[in-house]
CSV table of C-alpha atoms and ligand atoms in Angstrom, one decimal:
chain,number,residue,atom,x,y,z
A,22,UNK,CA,51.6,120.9,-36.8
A,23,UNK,CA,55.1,120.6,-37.7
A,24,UNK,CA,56.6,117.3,-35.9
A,25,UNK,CA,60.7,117.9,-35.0
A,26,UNK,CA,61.5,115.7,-37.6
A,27,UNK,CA,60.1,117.8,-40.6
A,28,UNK,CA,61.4,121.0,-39.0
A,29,UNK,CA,65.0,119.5,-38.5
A,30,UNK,CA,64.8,118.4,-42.5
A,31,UNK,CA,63.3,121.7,-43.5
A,32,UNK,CA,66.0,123.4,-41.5
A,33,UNK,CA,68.7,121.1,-43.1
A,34,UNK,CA,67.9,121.4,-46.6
A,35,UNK,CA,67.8,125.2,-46.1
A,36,UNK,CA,71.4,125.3,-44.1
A,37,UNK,CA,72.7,123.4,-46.7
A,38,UNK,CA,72.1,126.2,-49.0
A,39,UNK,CA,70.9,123.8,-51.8
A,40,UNK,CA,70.4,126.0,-55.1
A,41,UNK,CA,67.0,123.9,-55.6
A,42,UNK,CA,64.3,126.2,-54.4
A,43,UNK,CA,61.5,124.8,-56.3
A,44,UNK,CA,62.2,121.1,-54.6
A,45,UNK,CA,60.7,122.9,-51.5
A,46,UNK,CA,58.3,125.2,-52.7
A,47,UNK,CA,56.3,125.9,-55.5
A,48,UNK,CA,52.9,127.6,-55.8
A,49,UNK,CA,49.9,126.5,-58.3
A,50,UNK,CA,50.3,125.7,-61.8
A,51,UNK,CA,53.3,124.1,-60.9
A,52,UNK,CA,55.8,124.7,-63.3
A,53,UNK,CA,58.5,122.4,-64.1
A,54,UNK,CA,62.1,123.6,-63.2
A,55,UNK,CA,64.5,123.5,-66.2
A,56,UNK,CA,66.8,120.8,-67.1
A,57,UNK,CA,69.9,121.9,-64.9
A,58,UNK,CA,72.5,120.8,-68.0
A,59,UNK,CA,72.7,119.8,-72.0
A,60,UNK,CA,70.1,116.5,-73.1
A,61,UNK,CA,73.5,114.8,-73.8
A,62,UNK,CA,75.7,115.9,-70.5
A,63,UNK,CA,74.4,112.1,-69.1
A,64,UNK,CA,75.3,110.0,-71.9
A,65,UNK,CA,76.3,107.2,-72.1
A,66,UNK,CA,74.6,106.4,-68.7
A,67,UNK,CA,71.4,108.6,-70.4
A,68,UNK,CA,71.6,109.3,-73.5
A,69,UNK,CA,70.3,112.5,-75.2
A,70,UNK,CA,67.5,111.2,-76.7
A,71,UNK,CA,66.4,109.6,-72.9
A,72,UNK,CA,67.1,112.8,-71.8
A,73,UNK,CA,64.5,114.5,-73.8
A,74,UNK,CA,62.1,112.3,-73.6
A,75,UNK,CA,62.2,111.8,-70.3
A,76,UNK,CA,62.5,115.4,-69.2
A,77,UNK,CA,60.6,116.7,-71.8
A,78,UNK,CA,57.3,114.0,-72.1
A,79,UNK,CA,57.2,112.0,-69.3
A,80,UNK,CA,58.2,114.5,-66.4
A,81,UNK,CA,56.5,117.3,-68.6
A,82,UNK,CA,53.1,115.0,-68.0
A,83,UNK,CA,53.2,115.1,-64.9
A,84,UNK,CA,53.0,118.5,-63.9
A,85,UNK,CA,50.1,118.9,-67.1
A,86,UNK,CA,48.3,116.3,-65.3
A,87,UNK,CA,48.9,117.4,-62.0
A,88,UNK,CA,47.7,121.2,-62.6
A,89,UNK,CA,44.6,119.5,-64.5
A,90,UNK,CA,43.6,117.8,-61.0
A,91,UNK,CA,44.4,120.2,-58.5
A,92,UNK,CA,42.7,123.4,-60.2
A,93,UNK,CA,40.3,124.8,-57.7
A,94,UNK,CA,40.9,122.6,-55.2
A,95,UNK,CA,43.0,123.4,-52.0
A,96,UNK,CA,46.1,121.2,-53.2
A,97,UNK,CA,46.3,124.6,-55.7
A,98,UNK,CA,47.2,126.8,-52.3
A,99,UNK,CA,49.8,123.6,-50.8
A,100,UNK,CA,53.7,123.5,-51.6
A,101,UNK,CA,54.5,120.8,-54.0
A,102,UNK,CA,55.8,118.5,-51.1
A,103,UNK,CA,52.9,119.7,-48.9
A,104,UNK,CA,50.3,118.0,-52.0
A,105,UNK,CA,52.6,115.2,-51.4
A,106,UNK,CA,52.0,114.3,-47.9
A,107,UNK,CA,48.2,115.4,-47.6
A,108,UNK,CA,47.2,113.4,-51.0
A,109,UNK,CA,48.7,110.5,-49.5
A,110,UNK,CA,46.9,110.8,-45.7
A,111,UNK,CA,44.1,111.5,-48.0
A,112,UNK,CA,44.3,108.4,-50.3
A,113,UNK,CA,43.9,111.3,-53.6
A,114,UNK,CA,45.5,108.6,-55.9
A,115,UNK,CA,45.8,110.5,-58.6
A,116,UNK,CA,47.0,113.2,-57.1
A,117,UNK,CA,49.7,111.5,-54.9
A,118,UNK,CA,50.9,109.7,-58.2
A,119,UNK,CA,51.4,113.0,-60.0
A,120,UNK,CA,52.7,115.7,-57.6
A,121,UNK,CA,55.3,112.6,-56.5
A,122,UNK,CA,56.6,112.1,-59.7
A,123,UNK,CA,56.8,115.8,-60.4
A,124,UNK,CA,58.7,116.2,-57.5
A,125,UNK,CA,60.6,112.9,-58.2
A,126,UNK,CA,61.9,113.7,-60.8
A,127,UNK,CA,62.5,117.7,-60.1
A,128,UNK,CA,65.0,115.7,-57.4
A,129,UNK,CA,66.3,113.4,-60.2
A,130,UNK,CA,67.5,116.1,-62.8
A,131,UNK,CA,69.4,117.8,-59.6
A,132,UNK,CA,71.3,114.2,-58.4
A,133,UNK,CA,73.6,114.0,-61.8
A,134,UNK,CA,76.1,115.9,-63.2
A,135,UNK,CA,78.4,115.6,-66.4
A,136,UNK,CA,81.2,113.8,-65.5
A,137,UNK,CA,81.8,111.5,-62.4
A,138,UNK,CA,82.3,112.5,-58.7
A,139,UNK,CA,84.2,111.7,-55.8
A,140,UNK,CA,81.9,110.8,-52.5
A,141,UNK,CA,83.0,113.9,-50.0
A,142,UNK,CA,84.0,112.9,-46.5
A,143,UNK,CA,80.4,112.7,-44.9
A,144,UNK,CA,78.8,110.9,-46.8
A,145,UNK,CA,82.1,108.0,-47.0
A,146,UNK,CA,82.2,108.8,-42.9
A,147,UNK,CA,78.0,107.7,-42.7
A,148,UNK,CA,78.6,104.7,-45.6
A,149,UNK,CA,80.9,103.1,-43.5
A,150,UNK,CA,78.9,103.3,-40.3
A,151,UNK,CA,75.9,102.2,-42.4
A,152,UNK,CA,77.3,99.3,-45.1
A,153,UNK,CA,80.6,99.0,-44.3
A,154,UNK,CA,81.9,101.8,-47.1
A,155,UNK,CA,80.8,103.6,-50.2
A,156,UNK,CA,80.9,100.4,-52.4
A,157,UNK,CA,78.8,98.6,-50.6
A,158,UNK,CA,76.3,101.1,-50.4
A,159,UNK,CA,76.6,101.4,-54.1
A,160,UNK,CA,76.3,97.5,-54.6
A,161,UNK,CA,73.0,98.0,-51.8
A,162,UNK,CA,71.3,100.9,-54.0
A,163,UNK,CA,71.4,98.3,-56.8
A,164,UNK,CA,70.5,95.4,-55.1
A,165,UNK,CA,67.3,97.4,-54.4
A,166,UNK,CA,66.9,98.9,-57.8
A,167,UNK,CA,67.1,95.3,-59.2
A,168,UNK,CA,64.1,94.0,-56.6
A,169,UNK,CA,61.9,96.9,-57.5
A,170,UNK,CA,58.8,94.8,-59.2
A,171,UNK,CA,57.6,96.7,-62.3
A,172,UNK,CA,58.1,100.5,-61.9
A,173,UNK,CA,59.0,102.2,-58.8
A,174,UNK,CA,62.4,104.5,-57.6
A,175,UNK,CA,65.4,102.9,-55.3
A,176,UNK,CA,65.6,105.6,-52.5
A,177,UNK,CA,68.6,106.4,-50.5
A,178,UNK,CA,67.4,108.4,-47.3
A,179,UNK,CA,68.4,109.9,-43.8
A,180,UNK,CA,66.2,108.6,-41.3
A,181,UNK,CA,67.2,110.8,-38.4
A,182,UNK,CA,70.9,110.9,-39.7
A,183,UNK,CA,70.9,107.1,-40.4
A,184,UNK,CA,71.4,106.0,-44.2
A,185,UNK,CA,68.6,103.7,-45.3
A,186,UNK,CA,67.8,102.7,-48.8
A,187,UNK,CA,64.4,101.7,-49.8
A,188,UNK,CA,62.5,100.3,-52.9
A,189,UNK,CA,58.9,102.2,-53.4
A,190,UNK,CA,56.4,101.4,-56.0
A,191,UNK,CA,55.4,103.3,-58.6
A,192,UNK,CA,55.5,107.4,-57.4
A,193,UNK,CA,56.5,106.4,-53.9
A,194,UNK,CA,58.3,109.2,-52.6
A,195,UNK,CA,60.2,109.2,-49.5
A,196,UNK,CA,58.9,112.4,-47.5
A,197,UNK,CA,55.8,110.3,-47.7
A,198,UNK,CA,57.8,108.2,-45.3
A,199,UNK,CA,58.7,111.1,-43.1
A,200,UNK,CA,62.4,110.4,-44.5
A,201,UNK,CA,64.7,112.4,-46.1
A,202,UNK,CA,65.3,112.0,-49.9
A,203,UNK,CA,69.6,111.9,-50.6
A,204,UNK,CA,69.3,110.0,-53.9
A,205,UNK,CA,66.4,108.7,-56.3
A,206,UNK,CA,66.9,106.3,-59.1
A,207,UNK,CA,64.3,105.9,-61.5
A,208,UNK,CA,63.6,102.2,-62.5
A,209,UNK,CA,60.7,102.6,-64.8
A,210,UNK,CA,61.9,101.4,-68.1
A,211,UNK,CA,61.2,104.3,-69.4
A,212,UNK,CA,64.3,105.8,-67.8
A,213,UNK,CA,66.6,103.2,-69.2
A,214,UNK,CA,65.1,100.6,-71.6
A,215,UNK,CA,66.0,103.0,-74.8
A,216,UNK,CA,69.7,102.7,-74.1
A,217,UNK,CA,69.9,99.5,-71.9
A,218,UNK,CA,67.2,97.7,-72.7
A,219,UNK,CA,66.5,95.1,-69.9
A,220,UNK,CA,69.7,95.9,-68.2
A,221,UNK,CA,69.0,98.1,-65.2
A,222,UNK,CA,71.9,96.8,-63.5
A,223,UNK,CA,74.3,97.9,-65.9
A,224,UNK,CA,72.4,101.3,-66.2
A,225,UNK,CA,71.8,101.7,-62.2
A,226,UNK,CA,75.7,100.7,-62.1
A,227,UNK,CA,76.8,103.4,-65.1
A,228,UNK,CA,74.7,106.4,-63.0
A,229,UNK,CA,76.7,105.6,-59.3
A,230,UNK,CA,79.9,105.1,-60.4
A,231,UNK,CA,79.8,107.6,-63.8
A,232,UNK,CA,76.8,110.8,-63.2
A,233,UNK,CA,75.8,110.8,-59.5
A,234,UNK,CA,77.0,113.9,-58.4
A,235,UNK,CA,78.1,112.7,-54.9
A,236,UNK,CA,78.8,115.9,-53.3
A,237,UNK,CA,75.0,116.9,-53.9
A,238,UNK,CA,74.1,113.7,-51.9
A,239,UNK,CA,76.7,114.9,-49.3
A,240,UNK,CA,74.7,117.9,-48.7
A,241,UNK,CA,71.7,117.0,-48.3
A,242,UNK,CA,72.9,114.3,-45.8
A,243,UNK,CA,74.8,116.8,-44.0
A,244,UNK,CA,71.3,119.4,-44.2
A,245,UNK,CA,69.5,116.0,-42.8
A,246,UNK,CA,71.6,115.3,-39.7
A,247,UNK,CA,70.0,116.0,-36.1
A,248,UNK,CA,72.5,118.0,-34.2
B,23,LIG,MN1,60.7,108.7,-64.8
């Protein structure tokens, strides 16, 4: 049963005519989607060599993994966001941990682009209801990457058209929330620590002001409003 919530979201993402099919569907083996620019495009926020890494070993491991534990199983015949939500109601550990960060970081690749970008009206317009303005939503994404204990993601969502941002653990995705993903920033060290080293700050601050590509955030804001 589909709850309005999910159908308004699922509507959303596909009015807003996002060229990311494969962050809504995806049939067994999952396959990873390529890397949507050049391993250096991010630097000096990511450099190459992050970039390949991280893309190519870390994200690459967890589809392998993920295909390795869903191979038979029903999971094989669910949507990657579907695995998502029913390995989590089912407490699959594994399973949640891997399909999220596939489909973390298939969302991750998508957010950045190679140069920096200038926040379009709807997304300033909800920022200011929400914070108070674009910089202090900025300053709040970082205040929550910073608290993030150990490895998780800082989350901005739409909660109903309302801008939230949250700090999960580890894979924590936020469709596991019932909320809509607008922005994900990896704070695992191994997203940072090879060109930062223990400064996420600086690195969290480099990504929002220098790769986030803001008008990507806009649309899936503007697919997640009600009305
Ligand atoms: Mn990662």
């Amino acid at each position: 049963m589909i709850d309005r919530r999910t159908l308004l979201a699922t509507a959303g993402v596909a009015a807003a005519g996002l060229a990311a099919p494969h962050l809504a569907r995806a049939a067994a083996p999952f396959r990873q989607p390529p890397l949507p620019y050049a391993e250096d495009a991010l630097a000096p926020a990511i450099s190459a060599r992050t970039v390949g890494l991280h893309y190519g070993k870390h994200h690459k491991a967890y589809f392998d993994k993920l295909n390795a534990l869903v191979a038979g199983k029903p999971y094989a015949e669910m949507e990657l966001e579907e695995v998502i939500r029913r390995a989590k109601a089912d407490n699959a550990v594994p399973v949640f941990n891997n399909a999220g960060q596939a489909w973390n970081h298939n969302f991750y690749w998508q957010q950045f682009k190679d140069g920096p970008a200038v926040p379009p009206a709807v997304l300033v317009e909800a920022a200011t209801r929400d914070f108070g303005g674009i910089d202090p939503l900025k300053a709040k994404i970082v205040e929550v990457a910073d608290g993030v204990f150990g490895t998780g993601w800082a989350w901005l969502v739409a909660d109903n058209g309302k801008l939230e941002v949250l700090g999960l653990q580890d894979a924590g995705n936020p469709i596991a929330e019932g909320k809509t993903p607008l922005l994900g920033i990896d704070v695992w060290e191994h997203a940072y620590y090879l060109d930062w080293e223990n400064r996420r700050t600086a690195h969290v601050k480099a990504l929002l002001d220098e790769r986030v590509n803001w008008a990507f955030v806009g649309d899936r804001l503007a697919g997640a409003s009600p009305g």
